[in-house]
Amino acid sequence: MQIAIVGLAGSGKSTVFNTLTRGHAETGGFGGLTLNVGVVKVPDERLDRLAAIFKPKKIVHADVTYVDLPAPPTSSEGRIGTDELPAEHLARLRDSDALLHVVRAFEDPSNPHPDGSVDPARDIERLDLEFILSDLAMVDRRLERLGSSGRHGTQAERDANEREEAILKRLKADLEAGRPIRDGDLDAEAVKALRGFRFLTQKPVLILLNVGEGDIATVPAKVAAIRAAYPHKSAIVDALSARIEMELGELEPDDAAVFMAELGIERSGLGRVIGLSYQLLGLVSFLTAGPDEVRAWPIVEGSTAVDAAGTIHTDLARGFIRAETVAYEDLLSLGSMAEARKAGRLRSEGKTYRVRDGDVLEILFSK
Ligand SMILES: Nc1nc2c(ncn2[C@@H]2O[C@H](COP(=O)(O)OP(=O)(O)OP(=O)(O)O)[C@@H](O)[C@H]2O)c(=O)[nH]1
Ligand SMILES: [Mg+2]
């Protein structure tokens, strides 16, 4: 699962990337057109607790890949010009499962905002509009093709083209009215028909206000204001001081604690932001625990026991018999699978069981 970090030039994308991945990407506009990719473990204290019981050889976290994209160049018409991104960047962006939209909310006289003032709402609208225009251009191109060649082919092909045309016309009207695709209630058939387009405004988005080091006290009010003004679906609004978090990440734990106390921060926001991006992807974790490893497995919310088995290995899905299932809390309080069984907390679930976040599974299968 991959999340693209997007935002206007100088909003703090690379700083956020460094914070999340403990990376060292160039910041301050010195990165040029470098694309940065990093894999991040999703913090999960349940794994540490289970490890204390099972004493496994290794602990494996779920992970999320972050891609830090340089801001698109400003085009001749003053547009941001997403379509002018190098092909590799555009492909990365379209292939991402969700967007992390970094918005400048920090004041810094030594580093003025190119538009003369710091205005998160304006900046959000600007990038949103750019993505809307990019999707609209794709819709228009496809409608044109369907108009000229869509009348050919077999009856089945023509019917499929007609259905696609109807869906795209609806999207066109939405986009022209400034509505991102994620806001529309698309049915399963439409979602399937649109999958290949990889529309930018269809991806869920986490809007992250990059606040300054002096703004900690006003963060809740700032987030609340943007949230109220952003009533879109599949969108989360949160804040982070990327600069502080990056510096915290470079300190020894004791020094970090002193620094946090000085700034009046209770908890690092890093884990929260990673957790939110995981949630944004619609993922939950099921767990496996044994002497070899304790592990969190990402799975799309609503998946079944046989999907979970297939995530571990295709053989487990093919030969699936049942999933011995216990909730994490029960396993933690009872101490072992055997005790959970005795206490009647271990359930035998079949193929169609919907896996819940924190289910500890043991898949029984035939080879
Ligand atoms: N004061 C302050 N400066 C910040 C903060 N976050 C980022 N900056 C600075 O803002 C500048 C731009 O940050 P980057 O992380 O490079 O921004 P970017 O979005 O990756 O920029 P491009 O890739 O050039 O579009 C750098 O000089 C950062 O040090 C912050 O929270 N406070
Ligand atoms: Mg950058």
Short mmCIF file of N, CA and C in Angstrom, two decimals, residues 150-257:
data_model
loop_
_atom_site.label_atom_id
_atom_site.label_comp_id
_atom_site.label_asym_id
_atom_site.label_seq_id
_atom_site.Cartn_x
_atom_site.Cartn_y
_atom_site.Cartn_z
N GLY A 150 -16.36 4.54 -30.00
CA GLY A 150 -17.17 3.72 -29.10
C GLY A 150 -18.38 3.09 -29.74
N ARG A 151 -18.72 3.52 -30.95
CA ARG A 151 -19.91 2.97 -31.60
C ARG A 151 -19.60 1.69 -32.39
N HIS A 152 -18.33 1.34 -32.42
CA HIS A 152 -17.94 0.13 -33.16
C HIS A 152 -17.88 -1.09 -32.24
N GLY A 153 -17.56 -2.23 -32.84
CA GLY A 153 -17.37 -3.45 -32.04
C GLY A 153 -18.66 -4.24 -31.90
N THR A 154 -18.59 -5.26 -31.06
CA THR A 154 -19.75 -6.15 -30.87
C THR A 154 -20.81 -5.42 -30.05
N GLN A 155 -22.00 -6.02 -29.99
CA GLN A 155 -23.08 -5.43 -29.19
C GLN A 155 -22.65 -5.27 -27.74
N ALA A 156 -21.99 -6.31 -27.20
CA ALA A 156 -21.55 -6.28 -25.79
C ALA A 156 -20.57 -5.14 -25.56
N GLU A 157 -19.66 -4.96 -26.52
CA GLU A 157 -18.67 -3.88 -26.39
C GLU A 157 -19.35 -2.51 -26.45
N ARG A 158 -20.31 -2.41 -27.34
CA ARG A 158 -21.00 -1.12 -27.47
C ARG A 158 -21.80 -0.80 -26.20
N ASP A 159 -22.41 -1.86 -25.63
CA ASP A 159 -23.17 -1.66 -24.38
C ASP A 159 -22.24 -1.19 -23.26
N ALA A 160 -21.07 -1.86 -23.18
CA ALA A 160 -20.10 -1.50 -22.13
C ALA A 160 -19.65 -0.05 -22.31
N ASN A 161 -19.40 0.34 -23.58
CA ASN A 161 -18.98 1.72 -23.87
C ASN A 161 -20.06 2.72 -23.46
N GLU A 162 -21.31 2.33 -23.72
CA GLU A 162 -22.41 3.24 -23.38
C GLU A 162 -22.51 3.45 -21.88
N ARG A 163 -22.34 2.34 -21.13
CA ARG A 163 -22.39 2.45 -19.66
C ARG A 163 -21.24 3.32 -19.17
N GLU A 164 -20.05 3.11 -19.74
CA GLU A 164 -18.89 3.89 -19.32
C GLU A 164 -19.11 5.38 -19.62
N GLU A 165 -19.69 5.63 -20.79
CA GLU A 165 -19.94 7.02 -21.19
C GLU A 165 -20.88 7.69 -20.18
N ALA A 166 -21.90 6.94 -19.75
CA ALA A 166 -22.87 7.51 -18.81
C ALA A 166 -22.19 7.85 -17.49
N ILE A 167 -21.34 6.95 -17.02
CA ILE A 167 -20.63 7.19 -15.74
C ILE A 167 -19.70 8.40 -15.89
N LEU A 168 -18.96 8.45 -17.01
CA LEU A 168 -18.00 9.54 -17.20
C LEU A 168 -18.70 10.90 -17.32
N LYS A 169 -19.89 10.89 -17.94
CA LYS A 169 -20.62 12.16 -18.07
C LYS A 169 -21.02 12.68 -16.70
N ARG A 170 -21.40 11.75 -15.83
CA ARG A 170 -21.74 12.15 -14.46
C ARG A 170 -20.52 12.74 -13.76
N LEU A 171 -19.37 12.06 -13.93
CA LEU A 171 -18.13 12.56 -13.30
C LEU A 171 -17.79 13.93 -13.83
N LYS A 172 -17.96 14.10 -15.14
CA LYS A 172 -17.63 15.38 -15.77
C LYS A 172 -18.44 16.51 -15.12
N ALA A 173 -19.73 16.25 -14.94
CA ALA A 173 -20.58 17.28 -14.33
C ALA A 173 -20.11 17.58 -12.91
N ASP A 174 -19.77 16.52 -12.17
CA ASP A 174 -19.29 16.72 -10.80
C ASP A 174 -18.00 17.52 -10.77
N LEU A 175 -17.05 17.11 -11.61
CA LEU A 175 -15.74 17.77 -11.61
C LEU A 175 -15.89 19.23 -12.05
N GLU A 176 -16.74 19.46 -13.04
CA GLU A 176 -16.94 20.85 -13.50
C GLU A 176 -17.56 21.72 -12.42
N ALA A 177 -18.30 21.06 -11.52
CA ALA A 177 -18.89 21.83 -10.41
C ALA A 177 -17.91 21.91 -9.23
N GLY A 178 -16.68 21.40 -9.44
CA GLY A 178 -15.66 21.51 -8.39
C GLY A 178 -15.71 20.40 -7.35
N ARG A 179 -16.48 19.33 -7.66
CA ARG A 179 -16.58 18.23 -6.69
C ARG A 179 -15.59 17.12 -7.02
N PRO A 180 -14.75 16.74 -6.05
CA PRO A 180 -13.83 15.62 -6.28
C PRO A 180 -14.62 14.32 -6.44
N ILE A 181 -14.05 13.37 -7.17
CA ILE A 181 -14.74 12.11 -7.44
C ILE A 181 -15.04 11.35 -6.15
N ARG A 182 -14.17 11.47 -5.16
CA ARG A 182 -14.39 10.75 -3.90
C ARG A 182 -15.69 11.16 -3.21
N ASP A 183 -16.23 12.32 -3.56
CA ASP A 183 -17.47 12.77 -2.94
C ASP A 183 -18.71 12.09 -3.51
N GLY A 184 -18.58 11.57 -4.74
CA GLY A 184 -19.75 10.98 -5.38
C GLY A 184 -20.03 9.60 -4.82
N ASP A 185 -21.29 9.21 -4.81
CA ASP A 185 -21.62 7.87 -4.34
C ASP A 185 -21.58 6.92 -5.52
N LEU A 186 -20.43 6.37 -5.80
CA LEU A 186 -20.31 5.47 -6.94
C LEU A 186 -20.68 4.07 -6.49
N ASP A 187 -21.45 3.37 -7.32
CA ASP A 187 -21.76 1.98 -6.97
C ASP A 187 -20.59 1.09 -7.40
N ALA A 188 -20.68 -0.18 -7.00
CA ALA A 188 -19.55 -1.10 -7.22
C ALA A 188 -19.21 -1.21 -8.70
N GLU A 189 -20.25 -1.17 -9.55
CA GLU A 189 -20.01 -1.31 -10.99
C GLU A 189 -19.21 -0.12 -11.52
N ALA A 190 -19.59 1.08 -11.05
CA ALA A 190 -18.88 2.29 -11.50
C ALA A 190 -17.44 2.28 -11.01
N VAL A 191 -17.26 1.87 -9.76
CA VAL A 191 -15.90 1.83 -9.21
C VAL A 191 -15.03 0.91 -10.06
N LYS A 192 -15.62 -0.22 -10.46
CA LYS A 192 -14.87 -1.18 -11.26
C LYS A 192 -14.54 -0.59 -12.64
N ALA A 193 -15.53 0.07 -13.23
CA ALA A 193 -15.33 0.64 -14.57
C ALA A 193 -14.26 1.75 -14.54
N LEU A 194 -14.12 2.40 -13.40
CA LEU A 194 -13.21 3.55 -13.32
C LEU A 194 -11.81 3.19 -12.84
N ARG A 195 -11.65 1.95 -12.40
CA ARG A 195 -10.40 1.57 -11.73
C ARG A 195 -9.16 1.93 -12.55
N GLY A 196 -9.22 1.64 -13.85
CA GLY A 196 -8.05 1.83 -14.71
C GLY A 196 -7.61 3.28 -14.84
N PHE A 197 -8.51 4.22 -14.56
CA PHE A 197 -8.15 5.64 -14.73
C PHE A 197 -7.25 6.16 -13.61
N ARG A 198 -7.34 5.55 -12.45
CA ARG A 198 -6.54 5.96 -11.29
C ARG A 198 -6.67 7.47 -11.03
N PHE A 199 -7.92 7.93 -11.01
CA PHE A 199 -8.19 9.36 -10.82
C PHE A 199 -7.62 9.88 -9.50
N LEU A 200 -7.06 11.06 -9.55
CA LEU A 200 -6.43 11.64 -8.35
C LEU A 200 -7.47 12.02 -7.30
N THR A 201 -8.61 12.57 -7.75
CA THR A 201 -9.59 13.03 -6.77
C THR A 201 -10.49 11.91 -6.26
N GLN A 202 -10.20 10.68 -6.73
CA GLN A 202 -10.94 9.54 -6.20
C GLN A 202 -10.21 8.94 -4.99
N LYS A 203 -8.93 9.25 -4.86
CA LYS A 203 -8.14 8.67 -3.78
C LYS A 203 -8.49 9.32 -2.45
N PRO A 204 -8.56 8.52 -1.38
CA PRO A 204 -8.77 9.14 -0.07
C PRO A 204 -7.60 10.06 0.26
N VAL A 205 -7.89 11.10 1.05
CA VAL A 205 -6.85 12.10 1.31
C VAL A 205 -6.75 12.43 2.80
N LEU A 206 -5.52 12.53 3.26
CA LEU A 206 -5.25 13.02 4.61
C LEU A 206 -4.62 14.39 4.45
N ILE A 207 -5.35 15.42 4.88
CA ILE A 207 -4.83 16.78 4.81
C ILE A 207 -4.04 17.04 6.08
N LEU A 208 -2.76 17.34 5.92
CA LEU A 208 -1.91 17.50 7.09
C LEU A 208 -1.39 18.93 7.13
N LEU A 209 -1.89 19.69 8.12
CA LEU A 209 -1.41 21.07 8.27
C LEU A 209 -0.02 21.01 8.88
N ASN A 210 0.94 21.59 8.20
CA ASN A 210 2.31 21.62 8.72
C ASN A 210 2.45 22.90 9.54
N VAL A 211 2.31 22.75 10.87
CA VAL A 211 2.27 23.92 11.74
C VAL A 211 3.66 24.24 12.28
N GLY A 212 3.83 25.50 12.68
CA GLY A 212 5.13 25.96 13.15
C GLY A 212 5.38 25.56 14.60
N GLU A 213 6.64 25.72 15.01
CA GLU A 213 7.01 25.31 16.36
C GLU A 213 6.35 26.17 17.43
N GLY A 214 5.94 27.39 17.08
CA GLY A 214 5.31 28.26 18.07
C GLY A 214 3.79 28.12 18.11
N ASP A 215 3.25 27.22 17.31
CA ASP A 215 1.78 27.16 17.13
C ASP A 215 1.09 26.07 17.92
N ILE A 216 1.88 25.35 18.73
CA ILE A 216 1.33 24.14 19.35
C ILE A 216 -0.03 24.41 20.05
N ALA A 217 -0.14 25.56 20.75
CA ALA A 217 -1.35 25.84 21.52
C ALA A 217 -2.56 26.06 20.62
N THR A 218 -2.33 26.55 19.41
CA THR A 218 -3.47 26.91 18.55
C THR A 218 -3.84 25.82 17.55
N VAL A 219 -3.13 24.69 17.63
CA VAL A 219 -3.36 23.63 16.64
C VAL A 219 -4.81 23.13 16.62
N PRO A 220 -5.41 22.80 17.80
CA PRO A 220 -6.77 22.26 17.75
C PRO A 220 -7.75 23.20 17.04
N ALA A 221 -7.62 24.52 17.30
CA ALA A 221 -8.54 25.47 16.67
C ALA A 221 -8.29 25.54 15.16
N LYS A 222 -7.02 25.49 14.77
CA LYS A 222 -6.70 25.53 13.33
C LYS A 222 -7.26 24.31 12.61
N VAL A 223 -7.08 23.14 13.22
CA VAL A 223 -7.57 21.90 12.60
C VAL A 223 -9.10 21.94 12.52
N ALA A 224 -9.73 22.40 13.60
CA ALA A 224 -11.20 22.43 13.62
C ALA A 224 -11.73 23.34 12.52
N ALA A 225 -11.06 24.48 12.31
CA ALA A 225 -11.53 25.44 11.30
C ALA A 225 -11.44 24.82 9.89
N ILE A 226 -10.31 24.17 9.61
CA ILE A 226 -10.16 23.58 8.28
C ILE A 226 -11.14 22.42 8.09
N ARG A 227 -11.29 21.62 9.15
CA ARG A 227 -12.22 20.48 9.08
C ARG A 227 -13.64 20.96 8.74
N ALA A 228 -14.06 22.02 9.41
CA ALA A 228 -15.42 22.54 9.20
C ALA A 228 -15.58 23.04 7.77
N ALA A 229 -14.49 23.55 7.19
CA ALA A 229 -14.58 24.12 5.85
C ALA A 229 -14.29 23.07 4.77
N TYR A 230 -14.15 21.82 5.19
CA TYR A 230 -13.77 20.78 4.22
C TYR A 230 -14.67 19.56 4.39
N PRO A 231 -15.93 19.69 3.99
CA PRO A 231 -16.90 18.63 4.28
C PRO A 231 -16.88 17.53 3.22
N HIS A 232 -15.70 17.04 2.89
CA HIS A 232 -15.61 16.03 1.84
C HIS A 232 -15.54 14.63 2.41
N LYS A 233 -15.91 13.68 1.55
CA LYS A 233 -15.85 12.28 1.96
C LYS A 233 -14.42 11.75 1.83
N SER A 234 -14.15 10.65 2.54
CA SER A 234 -12.82 10.02 2.49
C SER A 234 -11.70 11.04 2.67
N ALA A 235 -11.93 11.97 3.58
CA ALA A 235 -10.92 12.99 3.85
C ALA A 235 -10.75 13.15 5.36
N ILE A 236 -9.51 13.18 5.80
CA ILE A 236 -9.20 13.38 7.22
C ILE A 236 -8.34 14.63 7.29
N VAL A 237 -8.57 15.46 8.33
CA VAL A 237 -7.73 16.64 8.51
C VAL A 237 -6.99 16.49 9.84
N ASP A 238 -5.69 16.72 9.81
CA ASP A 238 -4.90 16.64 11.03
C ASP A 238 -3.71 17.60 10.90
N ALA A 239 -2.92 17.72 11.96
CA ALA A 239 -1.79 18.64 11.92
C ALA A 239 -0.55 17.99 12.51
N LEU A 240 0.59 18.51 12.08
CA LEU A 240 1.87 18.01 12.58
C LEU A 240 2.88 19.14 12.44
N SER A 241 3.77 19.25 13.40
CA SER A 241 4.87 20.18 13.17
C SER A 241 6.03 19.35 12.65
N ALA A 242 6.16 19.36 11.34
CA ALA A 242 7.13 18.46 10.70
C ALA A 242 8.55 18.76 11.16
N ARG A 243 8.86 20.07 11.27
CA ARG A 243 10.21 20.47 11.65
C ARG A 243 10.54 19.92 13.05
N ILE A 244 9.61 20.11 14.00
CA ILE A 244 9.85 19.62 15.37
C ILE A 244 9.99 18.10 15.37
N GLU A 245 9.08 17.45 14.67
CA GLU A 245 9.10 15.98 14.69
C GLU A 245 10.39 15.46 14.08
N MET A 246 10.87 16.16 13.05
CA MET A 246 12.10 15.71 12.42
C MET A 246 13.27 15.86 13.40
N GLU A 247 13.27 16.99 14.12
CA GLU A 247 14.35 17.20 15.10
C GLU A 247 14.24 16.19 16.24
N LEU A 248 13.00 15.93 16.69
CA LEU A 248 12.79 14.95 17.77
C LEU A 248 13.36 13.59 17.38
N GLY A 249 13.12 13.23 16.12
CA GLY A 249 13.56 11.93 15.64
C GLY A 249 15.07 11.77 15.63
N GLU A 250 15.77 12.91 15.64
CA GLU A 250 17.23 12.84 15.58
C GLU A 250 17.86 12.85 16.98
N LEU A 251 17.00 13.02 18.03
CA LEU A 251 17.54 13.11 19.39
C LEU A 251 17.50 11.76 20.10
N GLU A 252 18.35 11.62 21.10
CA GLU A 252 18.25 10.45 21.99
C GLU A 252 16.95 10.60 22.78
N PRO A 253 16.33 9.47 23.20
CA PRO A 253 15.03 9.54 23.87
C PRO A 253 14.99 10.51 25.05
N ASP A 254 16.04 10.54 25.89
CA ASP A 254 16.04 11.43 27.06
C ASP A 254 16.01 12.89 26.64
N ASP A 255 16.84 13.22 25.66
CA ASP A 255 16.89 14.60 25.17
C ASP A 255 15.57 14.97 24.50
N ALA A 256 14.99 14.01 23.79
CA ALA A 256 13.70 14.26 23.13
C ALA A 256 12.65 14.61 24.17
N ALA A 257 12.66 13.89 25.30
CA ALA A 257 11.67 14.14 26.36
C ALA A 257 11.81 15.56 26.90
#
